[in-house]
mmCIF file of C-alpha atoms in Angstrom:
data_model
loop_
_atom_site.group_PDB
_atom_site.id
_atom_site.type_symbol
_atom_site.label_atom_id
_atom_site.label_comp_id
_atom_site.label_asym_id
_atom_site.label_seq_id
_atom_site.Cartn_x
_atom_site.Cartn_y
_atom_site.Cartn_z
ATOM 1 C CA UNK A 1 128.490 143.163 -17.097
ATOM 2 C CA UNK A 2 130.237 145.225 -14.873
ATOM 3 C CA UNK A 3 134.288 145.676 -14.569
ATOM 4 C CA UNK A 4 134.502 143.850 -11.341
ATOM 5 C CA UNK A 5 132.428 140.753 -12.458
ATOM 6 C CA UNK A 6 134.761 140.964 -16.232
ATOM 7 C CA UNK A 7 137.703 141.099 -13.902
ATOM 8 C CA UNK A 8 137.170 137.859 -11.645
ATOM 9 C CA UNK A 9 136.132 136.288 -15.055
ATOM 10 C CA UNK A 10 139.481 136.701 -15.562
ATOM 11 C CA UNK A 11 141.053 135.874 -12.514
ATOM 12 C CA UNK A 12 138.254 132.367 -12.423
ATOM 13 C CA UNK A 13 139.518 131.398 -15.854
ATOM 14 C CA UNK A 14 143.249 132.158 -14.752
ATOM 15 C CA UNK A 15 142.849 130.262 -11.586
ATOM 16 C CA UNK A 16 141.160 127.155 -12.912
ATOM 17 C CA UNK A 17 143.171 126.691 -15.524
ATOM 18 C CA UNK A 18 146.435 126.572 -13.320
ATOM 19 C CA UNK A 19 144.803 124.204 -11.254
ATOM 20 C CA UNK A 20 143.647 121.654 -14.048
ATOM 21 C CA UNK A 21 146.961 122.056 -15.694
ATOM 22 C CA UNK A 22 148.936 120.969 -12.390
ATOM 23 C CA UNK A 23 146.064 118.096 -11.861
ATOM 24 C CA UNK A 24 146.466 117.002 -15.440
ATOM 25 C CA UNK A 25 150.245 117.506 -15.616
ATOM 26 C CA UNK A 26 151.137 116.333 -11.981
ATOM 27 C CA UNK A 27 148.540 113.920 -10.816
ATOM 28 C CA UNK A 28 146.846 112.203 -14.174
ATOM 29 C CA UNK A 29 149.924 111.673 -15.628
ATOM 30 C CA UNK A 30 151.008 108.914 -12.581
ATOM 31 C CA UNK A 31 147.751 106.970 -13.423
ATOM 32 C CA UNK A 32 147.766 105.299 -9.858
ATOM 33 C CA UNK A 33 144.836 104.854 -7.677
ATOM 34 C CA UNK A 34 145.109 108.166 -4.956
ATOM 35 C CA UNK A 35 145.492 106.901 -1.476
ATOM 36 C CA UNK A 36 142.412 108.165 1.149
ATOM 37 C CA UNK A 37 145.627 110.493 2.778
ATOM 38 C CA UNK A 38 146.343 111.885 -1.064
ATOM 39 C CA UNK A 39 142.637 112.721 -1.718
ATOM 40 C CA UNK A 40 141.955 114.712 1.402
ATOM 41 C CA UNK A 41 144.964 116.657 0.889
ATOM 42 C CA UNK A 42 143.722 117.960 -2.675
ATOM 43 C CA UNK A 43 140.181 117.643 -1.521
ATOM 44 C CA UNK A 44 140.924 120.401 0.761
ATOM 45 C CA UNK A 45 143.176 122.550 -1.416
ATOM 46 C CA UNK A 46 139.812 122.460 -3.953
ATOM 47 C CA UNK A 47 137.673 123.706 -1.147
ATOM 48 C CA UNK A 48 140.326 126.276 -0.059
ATOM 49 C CA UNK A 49 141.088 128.082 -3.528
ATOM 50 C CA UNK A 50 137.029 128.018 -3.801
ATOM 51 C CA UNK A 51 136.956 129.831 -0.494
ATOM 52 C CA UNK A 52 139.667 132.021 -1.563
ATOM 53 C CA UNK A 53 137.612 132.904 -4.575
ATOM 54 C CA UNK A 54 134.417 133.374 -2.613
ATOM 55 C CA UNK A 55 136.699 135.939 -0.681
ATOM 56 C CA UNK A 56 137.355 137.590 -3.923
ATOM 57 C CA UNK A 57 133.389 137.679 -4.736
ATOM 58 C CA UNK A 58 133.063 139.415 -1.287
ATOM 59 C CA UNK A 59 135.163 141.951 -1.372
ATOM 60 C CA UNK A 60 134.348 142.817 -5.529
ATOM 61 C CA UNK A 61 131.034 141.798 -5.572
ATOM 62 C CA UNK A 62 129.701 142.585 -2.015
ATOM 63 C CA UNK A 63 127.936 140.622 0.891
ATOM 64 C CA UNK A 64 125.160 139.326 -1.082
ATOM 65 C CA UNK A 65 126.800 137.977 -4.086
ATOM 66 C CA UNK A 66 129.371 136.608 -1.873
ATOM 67 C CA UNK A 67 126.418 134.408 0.073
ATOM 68 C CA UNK A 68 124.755 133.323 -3.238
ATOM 69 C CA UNK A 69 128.614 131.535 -4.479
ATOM 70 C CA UNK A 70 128.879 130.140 -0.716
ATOM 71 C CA UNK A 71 125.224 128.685 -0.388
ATOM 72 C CA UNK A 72 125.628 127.918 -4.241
ATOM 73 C CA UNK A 73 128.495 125.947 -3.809
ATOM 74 C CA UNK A 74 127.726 124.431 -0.501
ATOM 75 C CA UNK A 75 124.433 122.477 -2.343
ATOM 76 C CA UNK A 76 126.483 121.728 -5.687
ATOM 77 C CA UNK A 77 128.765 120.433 -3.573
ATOM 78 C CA UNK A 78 126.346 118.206 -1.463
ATOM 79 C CA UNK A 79 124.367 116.774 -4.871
ATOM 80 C CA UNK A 80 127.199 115.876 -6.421
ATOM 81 C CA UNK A 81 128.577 113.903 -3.674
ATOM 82 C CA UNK A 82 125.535 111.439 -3.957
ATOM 83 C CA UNK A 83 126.632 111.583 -7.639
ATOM 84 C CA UNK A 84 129.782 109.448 -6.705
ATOM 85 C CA UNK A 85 127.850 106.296 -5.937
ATOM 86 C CA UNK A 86 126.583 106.209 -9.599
ATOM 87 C CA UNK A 87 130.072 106.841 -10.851
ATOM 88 C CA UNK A 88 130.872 103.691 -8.628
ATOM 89 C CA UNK A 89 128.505 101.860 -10.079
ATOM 90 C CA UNK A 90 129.646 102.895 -13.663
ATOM 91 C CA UNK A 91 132.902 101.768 -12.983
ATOM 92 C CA UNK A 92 131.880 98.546 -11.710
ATOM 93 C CA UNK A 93 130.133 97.643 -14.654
ATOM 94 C CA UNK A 94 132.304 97.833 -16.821
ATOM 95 C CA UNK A 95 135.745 97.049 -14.291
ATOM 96 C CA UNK A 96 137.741 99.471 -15.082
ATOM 97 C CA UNK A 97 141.391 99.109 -13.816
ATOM 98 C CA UNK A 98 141.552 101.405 -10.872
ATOM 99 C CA UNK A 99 144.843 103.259 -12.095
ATOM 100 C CA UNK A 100 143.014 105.179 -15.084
ATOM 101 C CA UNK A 101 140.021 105.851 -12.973
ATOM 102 C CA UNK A 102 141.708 109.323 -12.394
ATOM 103 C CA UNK A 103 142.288 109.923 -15.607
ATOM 104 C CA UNK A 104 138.485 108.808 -16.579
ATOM 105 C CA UNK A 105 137.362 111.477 -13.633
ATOM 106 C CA UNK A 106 140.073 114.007 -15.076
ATOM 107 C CA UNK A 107 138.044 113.530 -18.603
ATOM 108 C CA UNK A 108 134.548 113.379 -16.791
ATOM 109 C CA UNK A 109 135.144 116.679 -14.998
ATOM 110 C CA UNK A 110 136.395 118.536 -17.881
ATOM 111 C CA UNK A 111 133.199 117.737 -20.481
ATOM 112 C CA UNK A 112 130.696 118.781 -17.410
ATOM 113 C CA UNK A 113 132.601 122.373 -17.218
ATOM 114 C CA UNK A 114 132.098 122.630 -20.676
ATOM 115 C CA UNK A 115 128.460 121.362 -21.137
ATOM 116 C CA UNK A 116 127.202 122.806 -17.753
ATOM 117 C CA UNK A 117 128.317 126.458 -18.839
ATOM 118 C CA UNK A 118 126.091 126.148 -21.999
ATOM 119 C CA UNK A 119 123.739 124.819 -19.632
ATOM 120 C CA UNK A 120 123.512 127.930 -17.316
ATOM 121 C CA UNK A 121 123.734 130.006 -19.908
ATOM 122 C CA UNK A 122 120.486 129.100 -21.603
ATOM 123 C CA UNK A 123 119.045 128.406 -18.518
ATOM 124 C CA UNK A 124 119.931 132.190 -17.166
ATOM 125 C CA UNK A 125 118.422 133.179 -20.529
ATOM 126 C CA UNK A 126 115.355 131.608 -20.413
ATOM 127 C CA UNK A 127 114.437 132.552 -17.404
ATOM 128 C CA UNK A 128 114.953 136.099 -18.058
ATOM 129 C CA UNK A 129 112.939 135.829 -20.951
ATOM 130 C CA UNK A 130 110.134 133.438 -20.137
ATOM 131 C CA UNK A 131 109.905 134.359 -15.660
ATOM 132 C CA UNK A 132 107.317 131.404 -15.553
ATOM 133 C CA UNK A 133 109.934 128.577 -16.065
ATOM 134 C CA UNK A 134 110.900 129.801 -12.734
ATOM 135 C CA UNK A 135 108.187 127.211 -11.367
ATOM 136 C CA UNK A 136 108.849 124.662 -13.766
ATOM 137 C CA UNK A 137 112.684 124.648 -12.427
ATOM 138 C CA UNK A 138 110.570 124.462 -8.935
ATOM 139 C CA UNK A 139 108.412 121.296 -10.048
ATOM 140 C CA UNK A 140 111.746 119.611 -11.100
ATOM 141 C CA UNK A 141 113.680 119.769 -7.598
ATOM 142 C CA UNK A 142 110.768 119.243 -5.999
ATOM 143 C CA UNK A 143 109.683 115.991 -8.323
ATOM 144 C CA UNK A 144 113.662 115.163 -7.950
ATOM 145 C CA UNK A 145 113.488 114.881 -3.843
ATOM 146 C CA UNK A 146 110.281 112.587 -3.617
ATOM 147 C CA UNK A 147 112.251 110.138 -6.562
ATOM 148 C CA UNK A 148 115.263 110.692 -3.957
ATOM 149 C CA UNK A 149 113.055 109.603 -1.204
ATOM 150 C CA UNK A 150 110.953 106.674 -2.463
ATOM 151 C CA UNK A 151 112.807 104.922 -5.688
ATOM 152 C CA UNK A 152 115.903 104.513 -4.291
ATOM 153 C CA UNK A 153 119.175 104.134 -6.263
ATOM 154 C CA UNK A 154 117.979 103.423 -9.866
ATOM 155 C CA UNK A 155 120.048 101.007 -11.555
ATOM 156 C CA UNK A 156 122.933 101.801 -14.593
ATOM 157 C CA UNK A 157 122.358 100.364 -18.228
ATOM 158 C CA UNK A 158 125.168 101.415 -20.677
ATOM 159 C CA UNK A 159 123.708 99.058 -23.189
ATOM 160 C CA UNK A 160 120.266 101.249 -22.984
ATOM 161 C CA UNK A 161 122.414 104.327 -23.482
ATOM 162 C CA UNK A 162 121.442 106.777 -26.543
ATOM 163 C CA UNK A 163 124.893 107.972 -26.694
ATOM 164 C CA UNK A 164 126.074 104.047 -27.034
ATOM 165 C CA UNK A 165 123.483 102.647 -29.365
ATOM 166 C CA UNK A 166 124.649 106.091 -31.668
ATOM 167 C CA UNK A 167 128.004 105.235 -31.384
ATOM 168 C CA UNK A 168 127.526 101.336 -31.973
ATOM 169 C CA UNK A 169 125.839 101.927 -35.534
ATOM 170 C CA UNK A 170 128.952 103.552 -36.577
ATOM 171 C CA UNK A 171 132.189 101.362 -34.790
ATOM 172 C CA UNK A 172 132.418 97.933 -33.166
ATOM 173 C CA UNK A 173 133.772 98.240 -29.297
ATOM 174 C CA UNK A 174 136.804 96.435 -28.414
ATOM 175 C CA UNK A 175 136.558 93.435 -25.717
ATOM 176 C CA UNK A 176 139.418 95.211 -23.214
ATOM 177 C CA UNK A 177 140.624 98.316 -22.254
ATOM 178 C CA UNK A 178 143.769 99.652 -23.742
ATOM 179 C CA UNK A 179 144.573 101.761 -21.242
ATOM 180 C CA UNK A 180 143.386 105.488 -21.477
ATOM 181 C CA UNK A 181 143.197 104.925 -25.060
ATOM 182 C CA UNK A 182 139.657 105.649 -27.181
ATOM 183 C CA UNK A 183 140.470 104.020 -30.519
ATOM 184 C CA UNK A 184 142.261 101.245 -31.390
ATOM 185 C CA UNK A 185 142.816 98.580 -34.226
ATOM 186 C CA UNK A 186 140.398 95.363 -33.707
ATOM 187 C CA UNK A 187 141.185 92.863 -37.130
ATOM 188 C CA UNK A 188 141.806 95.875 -39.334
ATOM 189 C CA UNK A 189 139.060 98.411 -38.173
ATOM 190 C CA UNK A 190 139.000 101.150 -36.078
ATOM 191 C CA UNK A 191 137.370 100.184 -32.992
ATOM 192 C CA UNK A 192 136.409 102.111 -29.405
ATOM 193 C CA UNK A 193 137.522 101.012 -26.408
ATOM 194 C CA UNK A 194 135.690 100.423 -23.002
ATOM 195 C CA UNK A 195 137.757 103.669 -21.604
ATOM 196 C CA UNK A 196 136.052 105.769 -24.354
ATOM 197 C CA UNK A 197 132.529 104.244 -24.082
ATOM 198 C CA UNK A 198 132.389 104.658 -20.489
ATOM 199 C CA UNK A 199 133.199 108.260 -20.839
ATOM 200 C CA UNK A 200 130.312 108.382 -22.753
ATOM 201 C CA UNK A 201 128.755 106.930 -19.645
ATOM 202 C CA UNK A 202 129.975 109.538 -17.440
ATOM 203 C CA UNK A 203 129.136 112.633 -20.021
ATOM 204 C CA UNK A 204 125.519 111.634 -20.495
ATOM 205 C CA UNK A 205 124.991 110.612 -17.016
ATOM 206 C CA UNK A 206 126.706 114.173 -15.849
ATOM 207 C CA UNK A 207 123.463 115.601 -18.401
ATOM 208 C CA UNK A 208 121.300 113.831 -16.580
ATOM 209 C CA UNK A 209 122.761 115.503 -13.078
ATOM 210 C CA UNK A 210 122.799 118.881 -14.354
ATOM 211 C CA UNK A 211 118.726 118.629 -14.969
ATOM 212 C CA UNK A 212 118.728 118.041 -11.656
ATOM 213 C CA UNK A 213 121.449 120.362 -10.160
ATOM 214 C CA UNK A 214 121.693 123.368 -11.807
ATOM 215 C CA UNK A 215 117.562 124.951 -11.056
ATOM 216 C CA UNK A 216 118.931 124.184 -7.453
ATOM 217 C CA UNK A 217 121.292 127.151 -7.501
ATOM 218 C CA UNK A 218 118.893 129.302 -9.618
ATOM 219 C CA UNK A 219 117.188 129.289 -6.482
ATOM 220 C CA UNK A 220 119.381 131.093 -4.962
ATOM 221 C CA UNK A 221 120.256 133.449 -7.562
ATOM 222 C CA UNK A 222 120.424 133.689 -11.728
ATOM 223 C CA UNK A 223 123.391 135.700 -12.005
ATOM 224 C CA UNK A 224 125.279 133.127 -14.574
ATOM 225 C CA UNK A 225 128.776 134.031 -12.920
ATOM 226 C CA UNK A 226 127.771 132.886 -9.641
ATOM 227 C CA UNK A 227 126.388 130.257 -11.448
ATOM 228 C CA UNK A 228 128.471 128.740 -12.950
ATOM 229 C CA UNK A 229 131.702 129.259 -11.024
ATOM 230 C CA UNK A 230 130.324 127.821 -7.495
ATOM 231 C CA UNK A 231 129.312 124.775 -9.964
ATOM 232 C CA UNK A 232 132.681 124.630 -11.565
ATOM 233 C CA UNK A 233 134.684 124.872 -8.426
ATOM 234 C CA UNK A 234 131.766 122.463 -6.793
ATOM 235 C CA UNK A 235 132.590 119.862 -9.704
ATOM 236 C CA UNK A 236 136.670 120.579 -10.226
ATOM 237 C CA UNK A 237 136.708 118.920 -6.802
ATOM 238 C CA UNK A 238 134.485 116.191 -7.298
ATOM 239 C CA UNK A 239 137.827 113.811 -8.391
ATOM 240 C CA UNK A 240 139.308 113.728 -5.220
ATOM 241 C CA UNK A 241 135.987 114.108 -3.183
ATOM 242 C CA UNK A 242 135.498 110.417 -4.913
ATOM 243 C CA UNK A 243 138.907 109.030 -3.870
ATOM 244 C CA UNK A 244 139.033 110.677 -0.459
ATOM 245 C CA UNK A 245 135.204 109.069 0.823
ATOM 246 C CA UNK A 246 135.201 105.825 -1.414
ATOM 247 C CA UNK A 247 135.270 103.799 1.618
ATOM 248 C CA UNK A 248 133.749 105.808 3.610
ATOM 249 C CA UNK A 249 130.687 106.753 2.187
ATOM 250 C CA UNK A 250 128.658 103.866 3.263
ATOM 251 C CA UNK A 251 128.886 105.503 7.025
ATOM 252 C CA UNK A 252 127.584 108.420 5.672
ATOM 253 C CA UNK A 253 124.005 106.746 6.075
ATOM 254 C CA UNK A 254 121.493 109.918 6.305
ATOM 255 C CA UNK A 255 123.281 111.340 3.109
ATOM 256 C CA UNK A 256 120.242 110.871 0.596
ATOM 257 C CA UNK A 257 117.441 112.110 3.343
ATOM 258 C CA UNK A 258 119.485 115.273 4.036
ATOM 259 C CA UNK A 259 119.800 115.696 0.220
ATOM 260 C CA UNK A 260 115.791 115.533 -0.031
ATOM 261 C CA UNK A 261 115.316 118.229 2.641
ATOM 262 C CA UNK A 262 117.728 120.382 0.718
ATOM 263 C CA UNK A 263 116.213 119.780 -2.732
ATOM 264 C CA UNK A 264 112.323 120.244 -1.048
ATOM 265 C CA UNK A 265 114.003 123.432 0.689
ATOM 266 C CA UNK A 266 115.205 125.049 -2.554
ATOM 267 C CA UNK A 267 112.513 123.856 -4.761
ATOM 268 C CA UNK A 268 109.873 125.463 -2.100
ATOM 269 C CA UNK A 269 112.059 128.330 -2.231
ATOM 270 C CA UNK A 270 111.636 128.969 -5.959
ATOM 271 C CA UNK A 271 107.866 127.992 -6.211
ATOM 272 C CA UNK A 272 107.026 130.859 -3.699
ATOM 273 C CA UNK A 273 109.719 133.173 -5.050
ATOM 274 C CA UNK A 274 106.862 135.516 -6.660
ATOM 275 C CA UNK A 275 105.454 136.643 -3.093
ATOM 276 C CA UNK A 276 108.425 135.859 -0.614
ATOM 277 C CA UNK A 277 112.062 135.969 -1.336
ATOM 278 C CA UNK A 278 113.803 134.074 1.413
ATOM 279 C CA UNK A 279 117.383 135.903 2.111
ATOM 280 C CA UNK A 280 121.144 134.410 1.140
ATOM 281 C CA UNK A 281 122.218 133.742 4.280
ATOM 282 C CA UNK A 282 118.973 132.101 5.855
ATOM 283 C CA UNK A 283 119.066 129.426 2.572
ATOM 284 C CA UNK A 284 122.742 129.422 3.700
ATOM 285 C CA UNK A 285 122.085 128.426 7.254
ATOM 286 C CA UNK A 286 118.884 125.876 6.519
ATOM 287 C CA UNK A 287 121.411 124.249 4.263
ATOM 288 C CA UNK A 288 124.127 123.923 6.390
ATOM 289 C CA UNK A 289 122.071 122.757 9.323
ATOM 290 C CA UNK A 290 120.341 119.921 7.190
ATOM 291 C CA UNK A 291 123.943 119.160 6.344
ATOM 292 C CA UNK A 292 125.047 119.105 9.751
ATOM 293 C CA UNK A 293 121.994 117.199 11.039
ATOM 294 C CA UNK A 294 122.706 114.488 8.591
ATOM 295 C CA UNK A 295 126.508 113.963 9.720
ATOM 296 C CA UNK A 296 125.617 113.799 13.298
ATOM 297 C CA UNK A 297 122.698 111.611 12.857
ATOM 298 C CA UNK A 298 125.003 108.969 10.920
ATOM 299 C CA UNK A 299 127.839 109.210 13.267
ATOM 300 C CA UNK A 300 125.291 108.745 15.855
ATOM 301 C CA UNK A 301 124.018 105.551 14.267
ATOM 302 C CA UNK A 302 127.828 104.252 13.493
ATOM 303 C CA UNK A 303 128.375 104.427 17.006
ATOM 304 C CA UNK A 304 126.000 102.718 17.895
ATOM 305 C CA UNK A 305 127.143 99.630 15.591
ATOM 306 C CA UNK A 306 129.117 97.197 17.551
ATOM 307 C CA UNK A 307 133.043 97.653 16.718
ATOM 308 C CA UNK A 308 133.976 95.041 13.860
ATOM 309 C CA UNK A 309 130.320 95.059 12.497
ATOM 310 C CA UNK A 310 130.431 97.381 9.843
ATOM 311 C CA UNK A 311 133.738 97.299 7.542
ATOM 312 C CA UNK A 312 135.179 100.367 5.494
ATOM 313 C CA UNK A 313 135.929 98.303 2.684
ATOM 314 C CA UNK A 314 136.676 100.010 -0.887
ATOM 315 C CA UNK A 315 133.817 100.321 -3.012
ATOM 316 C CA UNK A 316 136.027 100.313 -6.220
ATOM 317 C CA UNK A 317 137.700 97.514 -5.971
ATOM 318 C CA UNK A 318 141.054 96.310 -7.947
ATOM 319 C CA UNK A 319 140.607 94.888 -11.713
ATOM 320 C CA UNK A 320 140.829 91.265 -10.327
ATOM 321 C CA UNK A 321 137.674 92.029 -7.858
ATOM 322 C CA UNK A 322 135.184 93.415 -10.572
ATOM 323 C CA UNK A 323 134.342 90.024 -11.531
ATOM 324 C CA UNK A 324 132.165 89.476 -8.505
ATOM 325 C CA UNK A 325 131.005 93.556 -8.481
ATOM 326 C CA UNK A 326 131.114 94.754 -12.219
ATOM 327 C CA UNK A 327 131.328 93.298 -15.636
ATOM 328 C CA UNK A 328 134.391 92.552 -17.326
ATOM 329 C CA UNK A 329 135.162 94.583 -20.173
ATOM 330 C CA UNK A 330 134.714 91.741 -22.382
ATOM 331 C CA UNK A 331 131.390 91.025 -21.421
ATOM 332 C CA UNK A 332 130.517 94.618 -21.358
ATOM 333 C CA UNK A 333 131.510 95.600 -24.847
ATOM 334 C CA UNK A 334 129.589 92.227 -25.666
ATOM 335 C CA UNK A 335 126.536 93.484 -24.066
ATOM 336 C CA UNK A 336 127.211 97.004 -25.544
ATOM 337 C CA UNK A 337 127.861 95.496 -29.109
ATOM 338 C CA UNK A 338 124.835 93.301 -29.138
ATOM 339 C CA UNK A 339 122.284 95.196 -27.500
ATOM 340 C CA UNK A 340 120.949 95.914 -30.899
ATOM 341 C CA UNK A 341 119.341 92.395 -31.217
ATOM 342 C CA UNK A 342 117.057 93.303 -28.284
ATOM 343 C CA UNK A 343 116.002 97.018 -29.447
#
């Protein structure tokens, strides 16, 4: 490792851990719902300190490591917003209150940094050590597009989840949420709550994501730093991302097709990496024009709606709406609790 690459180490550890501690300190502790106007604002401070730090990997690093964190963090950043309508849906089920969903994000973001790094850093390692995986990490984004393309949103089942029928065999879950609590006392025993389980949810789910993510950027390159940080500063901003486009993400109706061209771009890219390497910036610009082709083509189609036909409402509604949209914690703990009678 050279003494540049040690040195913004440094400076990314420094950086992100002022940020978090202002998020955790500043925004968590309110645990309020962020208005759309709230969102953007911190939405675009994440995006600017991750440009500022992609100005650091320029100048230290040089042109081509500074390309690999840009295009890097450009398709993190565009995978993981279609991530946010499975977080809806997570939420939904089991109606969480909408003022700890911030602190639920907070929690969510902070176990991905952590498992993700171990993630890249075992997936850097294998692939120096066994080159072949190179087009099994190939197979995966390009199997991962065509399930994109053709199955649709697949649905959420806590009660199905590993993590949940563990935790089940060893504590009961307790019918409500006590606010960001994860234990509490149900008739004498130590019971989980519904905040706690759902993080469970999130953590597993976030697994599942990083499968799918994470070959996508060793693509582009398999230096771990570059790695990892345009994931980290891809997912810090992920909280706000969800708050800021809640209700507007259904406009954003091309989202999933330009996410397959990426995914069938980058997967492509790796399969044939053995006889053609396909420069930084050219990934770069394919991704950003997919991008850009799939904003204009759903503004396009949203103005073509009649005015008044489509409706930005919330997808995450208040508590007292998740009984038409979600499950109510009672009856999701219930269906938690008892899902052993049907295993």
């Amino acid at each position: 490792m050279s003494l540049e690459t040690l040195a913004l180490w440094g400076v990314f550890t420094a950086f992100v851990g002022v940020l978090l501690a202002v998020d955790l300190l500043l925004i968590s502790r309110k645990q309020e719902i962020m208005s759309v106007r709230s969102a953007l604002q911190w939405s675009a401070l994440w995006i600017s300190m991750a440009l500022l730090f992609n100005a650091g990997v320029f100048i230290f690093l040089g042109q081509d490591k500074g390309f690999e964190f840009l295009t890097g963090y450009v398709i993190e950043k565009s995978l993981g917003v279609d991530n946010l309508f499975v977080f809806l849906v997570i939420f939904g089920y089991f109606a969480m209150p909408r003022e700890i969903q911030p602190k639920a994000l907070t929690w969510g973001i902070m176990g991905a940094l952590i498992m993700r790094f171990f993630f890249i850093v075992a997936g850097a390692a294998l692939l120096d050590t066994f080159h072949w995986l190179v087009f099994i990490f190939g197979g995966i984004l390009i199997v991962t597009a065509f399930r994109l393309a053709f199955e649709g949103d697949s649905e959420i089942h806590p009660d199905r989840n590993v993590l949940i029928r563990l935790l089940r065999r060893v504590m009961p879950v307790s019918p409500s949420f006590s606010g960001t609590r994860f234990f509490v006392k149900v008739d004498g025993r130590r019971a989980a709550t519904p905040f706690f389980v759902c993080l469970l949810v999130l953590a597993s789910t976030d697994l599942v994501f990083a499968v799918d993510s994470i070959p996508a950027i060793f693509a582009i390159t398999r230096d771990p730093f570059i790695v990892y940080t345009s994931n980290a500063f891809a997912i810090l901003g992920m909280r706000a991302l969800f708050f800021a486009l809640v209700g507007v993400m259904q406009y954003f109706v091309f989202l999933r097709q330009g996410l397959v061209a990426i995914l069938l771009f980058v997967g492509s890219k790796m399969l044939i990496s053995e006889w053609y390497h396909v420069p930084v910036p050219v990934s770069l610009g394919v991704v950003m024009g997919i991008l850009l082709l799939a904003v204009l083509a759903s503004l396009m189609v949203r103005n073509k709606v009649e005015e008044g036909e489509i409706e930005a409402t919330p997808l995450v509604e208040a508590e007292d709406s998740a009984e038409h949209d979600g499950v109510r914690p009672e009856k999701a703990a219930q269906e938690v609790g008892s899902s052993r009678h049907s295993s």
